[in-house]
C-alpha positions as CSV (number, residue, x, y, z in Angstrom):
1,M,6.6,-30.7,4.6
2,L,3.0,-30.2,4.8
3,S,0.8,-32.2,2.1
4,L,-1.4,-30.0,-0.2
5,P,-4.7,-31.6,1.5
6,L,-3.5,-30.6,4.9
7,I,-2.6,-27.2,3.8
8,V,-5.9,-26.7,2.3
9,T,-7.6,-28.3,5.7
10,L,-5.6,-26.1,7.9
11,A,-5.9,-22.9,6.0
12,T,-9.6,-23.8,5.8
13,A,-9.7,-24.0,9.5
14,G,-7.6,-20.8,10.0
15,V,-9.8,-18.6,7.7
16,A,-13.0,-20.1,9.8
17,V,-11.4,-19.0,13.1
18,D,-10.6,-15.5,11.8
19,R,-14.2,-15.3,10.3
20,W,-15.9,-16.5,13.8
21,I,-13.5,-14.9,16.6
22,G,-11.5,-12.2,14.6
23,E,-8.4,-10.7,16.1
24,P,-7.7,-11.7,19.8
25,S,-9.7,-9.4,22.1
26,G,-7.6,-7.7,24.8
27,A,-4.0,-7.0,24.2
28,H,-3.0,-8.3,20.6
29,P,0.2,-10.1,20.5
30,L,1.4,-7.5,17.9
31,V,1.2,-4.7,20.9
32,G,4.1,-6.7,22.5
33,F,5.8,-7.1,19.2
34,G,5.4,-3.5,18.3
35,K,6.9,-2.3,21.6
36,W,10.0,-4.8,21.2
37,A,10.5,-3.3,17.5
38,A,10.1,0.2,18.9
39,R,13.1,-0.5,21.3
40,L,15.2,-2.0,18.6
41,E,14.6,1.0,16.5
42,A,15.4,3.4,19.5
43,H,18.9,1.3,20.2
44,Y,20.0,0.8,16.6
45,N,18.5,3.9,14.6
46,R,21.5,6.1,15.4
47,G,24.9,6.7,13.9
48,R,26.4,5.4,10.8
49,R,25.5,2.5,8.6
50,L,22.0,2.7,9.3
51,R,20.8,0.4,6.4
52,L,22.9,-2.5,7.9
53,K,21.6,-1.5,11.5
54,G,18.1,-1.7,10.1
55,L,18.8,-5.1,8.6
56,L,20.2,-6.4,11.8
57,A,16.9,-4.8,13.7
58,W,14.6,-6.4,11.3
59,S,16.5,-9.7,11.7
60,L,16.3,-9.5,15.5
61,A,12.7,-8.9,15.5
62,V,11.4,-11.2,12.9
63,L,13.4,-14.2,12.9
64,P,13.5,-15.4,16.6
65,P,9.5,-15.4,16.7
66,V,9.6,-17.6,13.4
67,L,12.5,-19.9,14.6
68,V,10.6,-20.6,17.7
69,A,7.6,-21.3,15.5
70,W,9.5,-23.7,13.3
71,W,10.6,-25.4,16.4
72,L,7.2,-25.8,17.7
73,V,5.6,-27.3,14.8
74,A,8.7,-29.7,14.6
75,V,8.7,-31.1,17.9
76,L,5.0,-31.2,18.9
77,P,2.8,-34.2,18.2
78,F,0.7,-34.1,15.1
79,F,-2.4,-32.6,16.1
80,A,-0.8,-30.2,18.4
81,A,1.4,-29.0,15.6
82,C,-1.7,-28.7,13.4
83,A,-3.4,-26.5,16.1
84,V,-0.2,-24.1,16.2
85,H,0.0,-23.8,12.2
86,V,-3.9,-23.1,12.5
87,A,-3.5,-20.4,15.5
88,L,-0.2,-18.9,13.6
89,L,-2.5,-18.3,10.5
90,W,-5.3,-16.8,12.5
91,F,-2.7,-14.5,14.1
92,A,-1.6,-13.7,10.5
93,L,-5.0,-13.1,8.7
94,G,-6.9,-10.0,9.1
95,A,-10.0,-10.4,6.9
96,R,-12.6,-10.1,9.9
97,S,-10.8,-7.1,11.2
98,L,-10.7,-5.4,7.6
99,H,-14.2,-5.9,7.4
100,D,-15.0,-4.6,10.7
101,H,-13.1,-1.3,10.0
102,I,-14.8,-1.1,6.3
103,E,-18.3,-1.9,7.1
104,P,-19.1,1.0,9.6
105,I,-17.5,3.4,7.2
106,A,-19.9,2.1,4.4
107,R,-22.8,2.4,6.9
108,A,-22.1,6.1,8.0
109,L,-21.8,6.9,4.5
110,A,-25.0,5.3,3.7
111,Q,-26.7,7.3,6.3
112,R,-24.7,10.4,5.2
113,D,-23.0,10.8,8.5
114,L,-19.9,12.5,7.2
115,S,-18.5,13.4,10.6
116,E,-18.7,9.6,11.8
117,A,-17.5,8.6,8.3
118,R,-14.3,10.8,8.8
119,L,-13.6,9.6,12.0
120,L,-13.9,6.3,11.1
121,T,-12.0,6.4,8.0
122,A,-9.1,8.5,9.8
123,R,-8.4,5.2,11.7
124,I,-7.6,3.2,8.6
125,V,-5.7,5.7,6.5
126,S,-2.6,8.3,7.1
127,R,-4.3,11.0,4.7
128,E,-6.3,13.8,6.2
129,T,-10.0,13.3,6.5
130,A,-11.2,16.4,8.6
131,N,-12.5,18.1,5.6
132,A,-13.1,14.9,3.1
133,D,-16.1,15.0,1.4
134,E,-18.1,11.7,0.5
135,A,-16.5,10.7,-2.6
136,A,-13.0,11.2,-0.8
137,L,-14.3,9.3,1.9
138,S,-15.4,6.3,-0.4
139,R,-12.3,6.3,-2.3
140,A,-10.0,6.1,0.5
141,A,-12.0,3.4,2.4
142,V,-12.1,1.3,-1.0
143,E,-8.6,1.9,-1.7
144,S,-7.6,0.9,1.8
145,A,-9.9,-2.3,1.5
146,L,-8.3,-3.3,-1.8
147,E,-4.5,-2.7,-0.8
148,N,-5.1,-4.2,2.8
149,G,-7.0,-7.2,1.2
150,N,-3.4,-8.4,-0.1
151,D,-1.5,-7.8,3.0
152,A,-4.6,-9.3,5.5
153,I,-5.6,-12.1,3.5
154,F,-3.7,-13.1,0.1
155,G,-0.1,-12.4,1.5
156,A,-0.9,-14.5,4.6
157,L,-2.6,-17.5,2.6
158,F,0.4,-17.5,0.2
159,W,3.2,-17.9,2.8
160,F,1.1,-20.4,4.6
161,A,0.9,-22.5,1.7
162,I,4.6,-22.1,1.1
163,A,5.9,-22.4,4.8
164,G,2.8,-23.4,7.0
165,G,2.3,-21.3,10.0
166,P,6.0,-20.0,10.6
167,G,5.7,-18.6,7.0
168,A,2.4,-16.7,7.6
169,L,3.9,-15.5,10.9
170,G,7.0,-14.3,9.3
171,F,4.9,-12.3,6.6
172,R,2.7,-10.6,9.1
173,L,5.6,-9.4,11.2
174,A,7.5,-8.3,8.1
175,N,4.5,-6.5,7.0
176,T,4.1,-4.9,10.5
177,L,7.8,-3.5,10.5
178,D,7.1,-2.2,7.1
179,A,4.3,-0.3,8.4
180,M,6.3,1.0,11.4
181,W,9.9,1.6,9.5
182,G,9.1,1.7,5.8
183,Y,8.8,5.4,5.6
184,R,10.7,7.7,3.4
185,T,11.5,10.2,6.0
186,P,14.7,11.6,7.3
187,R,14.2,9.2,10.5
188,Y,13.4,6.2,8.4
189,L,14.8,6.6,4.9
190,R,17.8,4.6,5.4
191,F,17.1,2.6,8.6
192,G,13.7,1.4,7.4
193,W,15.3,0.6,3.9
194,A,15.7,-3.2,4.7
195,A,12.0,-3.3,6.2
196,A,10.7,-1.5,3.1
197,R,12.4,-3.8,0.7
198,L,12.0,-7.0,2.3
199,D,8.4,-6.3,2.4
200,D,8.2,-5.7,-1.2
201,V,9.8,-9.0,-1.8
202,L,7.5,-10.9,0.4
203,T,4.6,-9.3,-1.1
204,W,5.3,-9.4,-4.8
205,I,3.8,-12.6,-5.7
206,P,0.9,-12.3,-3.4
207,A,0.2,-8.9,-4.9
208,R,0.1,-10.3,-8.5
209,F,-2.2,-13.1,-7.2
210,T,-4.4,-10.4,-5.4
211,A,-4.6,-8.5,-8.8
212,A,-5.4,-11.3,-10.8
213,S,-8.2,-12.2,-8.6
214,Y,-9.9,-8.8,-8.8
215,A,-9.5,-8.9,-12.6
216,L,-11.3,-12.1,-12.8
217,F,-14.2,-11.0,-11.0
218,G,-15.0,-7.9,-13.2
219,D,-13.7,-6.6,-16.6
220,T,-10.9,-8.8,-16.9
221,R,-9.6,-7.1,-20.2
222,T,-9.8,-3.5,-19.1
223,A,-8.0,-4.6,-15.9
224,W,-5.1,-6.1,-17.7
225,R,-4.8,-2.8,-19.6
226,C,-5.0,-0.7,-16.4
227,W,-2.2,-2.9,-15.0
228,R,0.1,-2.3,-18.0
229,E,-0.7,1.3,-17.9
230,Q,-1.2,2.7,-14.6
231,A,0.5,0.3,-12.1
232,P,4.0,1.8,-13.0
233,R,2.7,5.2,-11.9
234,W,2.8,4.0,-8.1
235,D,5.5,4.1,-5.9
236,S,5.1,0.6,-4.4
237,P,5.9,-2.0,-6.8
238,N,3.1,-3.9,-5.3
239,A,0.0,-1.5,-4.6
240,G,0.5,-0.5,-8.2
241,P,-1.0,-3.7,-9.8
242,V,-3.5,-4.5,-7.1
243,M,-4.9,-0.8,-7.3
244,A,-4.8,-0.5,-11.0
245,R,-6.5,-4.0,-11.8
246,A,-8.8,-3.5,-9.0
247,R,-10.2,0.1,-10.3
248,A,-10.5,-1.2,-13.7
249,A,-12.3,-4.6,-12.5
């Protein structure tokens, strides 16, 4: 169990590494994880009992890396274990990456280069951007930044505070599987059910911390009202509070 001062120190170090270095250059570790997840999906997403198979595939993808991480921080000497905690948080965080994706869009919009802004926005959102105007592109970029702020920053830090580097790692992997499998399509509706629901559970508390932080730095009273009135309109139980409060703030 990490002490509070140590958690703060290690978290600060992880945030600093993410800020200075960003995501690993070259082959990102998530690429290998994504390939493993794709193989699991190809093997299990067939036949009957797809919800159960989806849960099994999720467990085979997420639990082994997390257990290995727990074993490492348990058996390594103190300073080596601290380095592993920091490295895992660096892996889980995406603040620098989020900035590096959003800032060029803002620059292109400021220069009224809609073609470039459309191309850049299409890389971070799933919606169609080919004919989007300046207002639609701005809205898409801001919404992506607000919602991903929960996944890429607050969620990782929350689970790091709860369970150290292994907790942050598990959150990032679960969030990745939700992005891969958590769709309401014929292919993933049942198989991806576990990935979507588990991500909702893991993100529930961090999303409310994120929403509260957005409200504190804006019009807090309006943000509270929008949370009550607008959040239930969103399909996601976690995107609703974040987006409603952020828009008001």
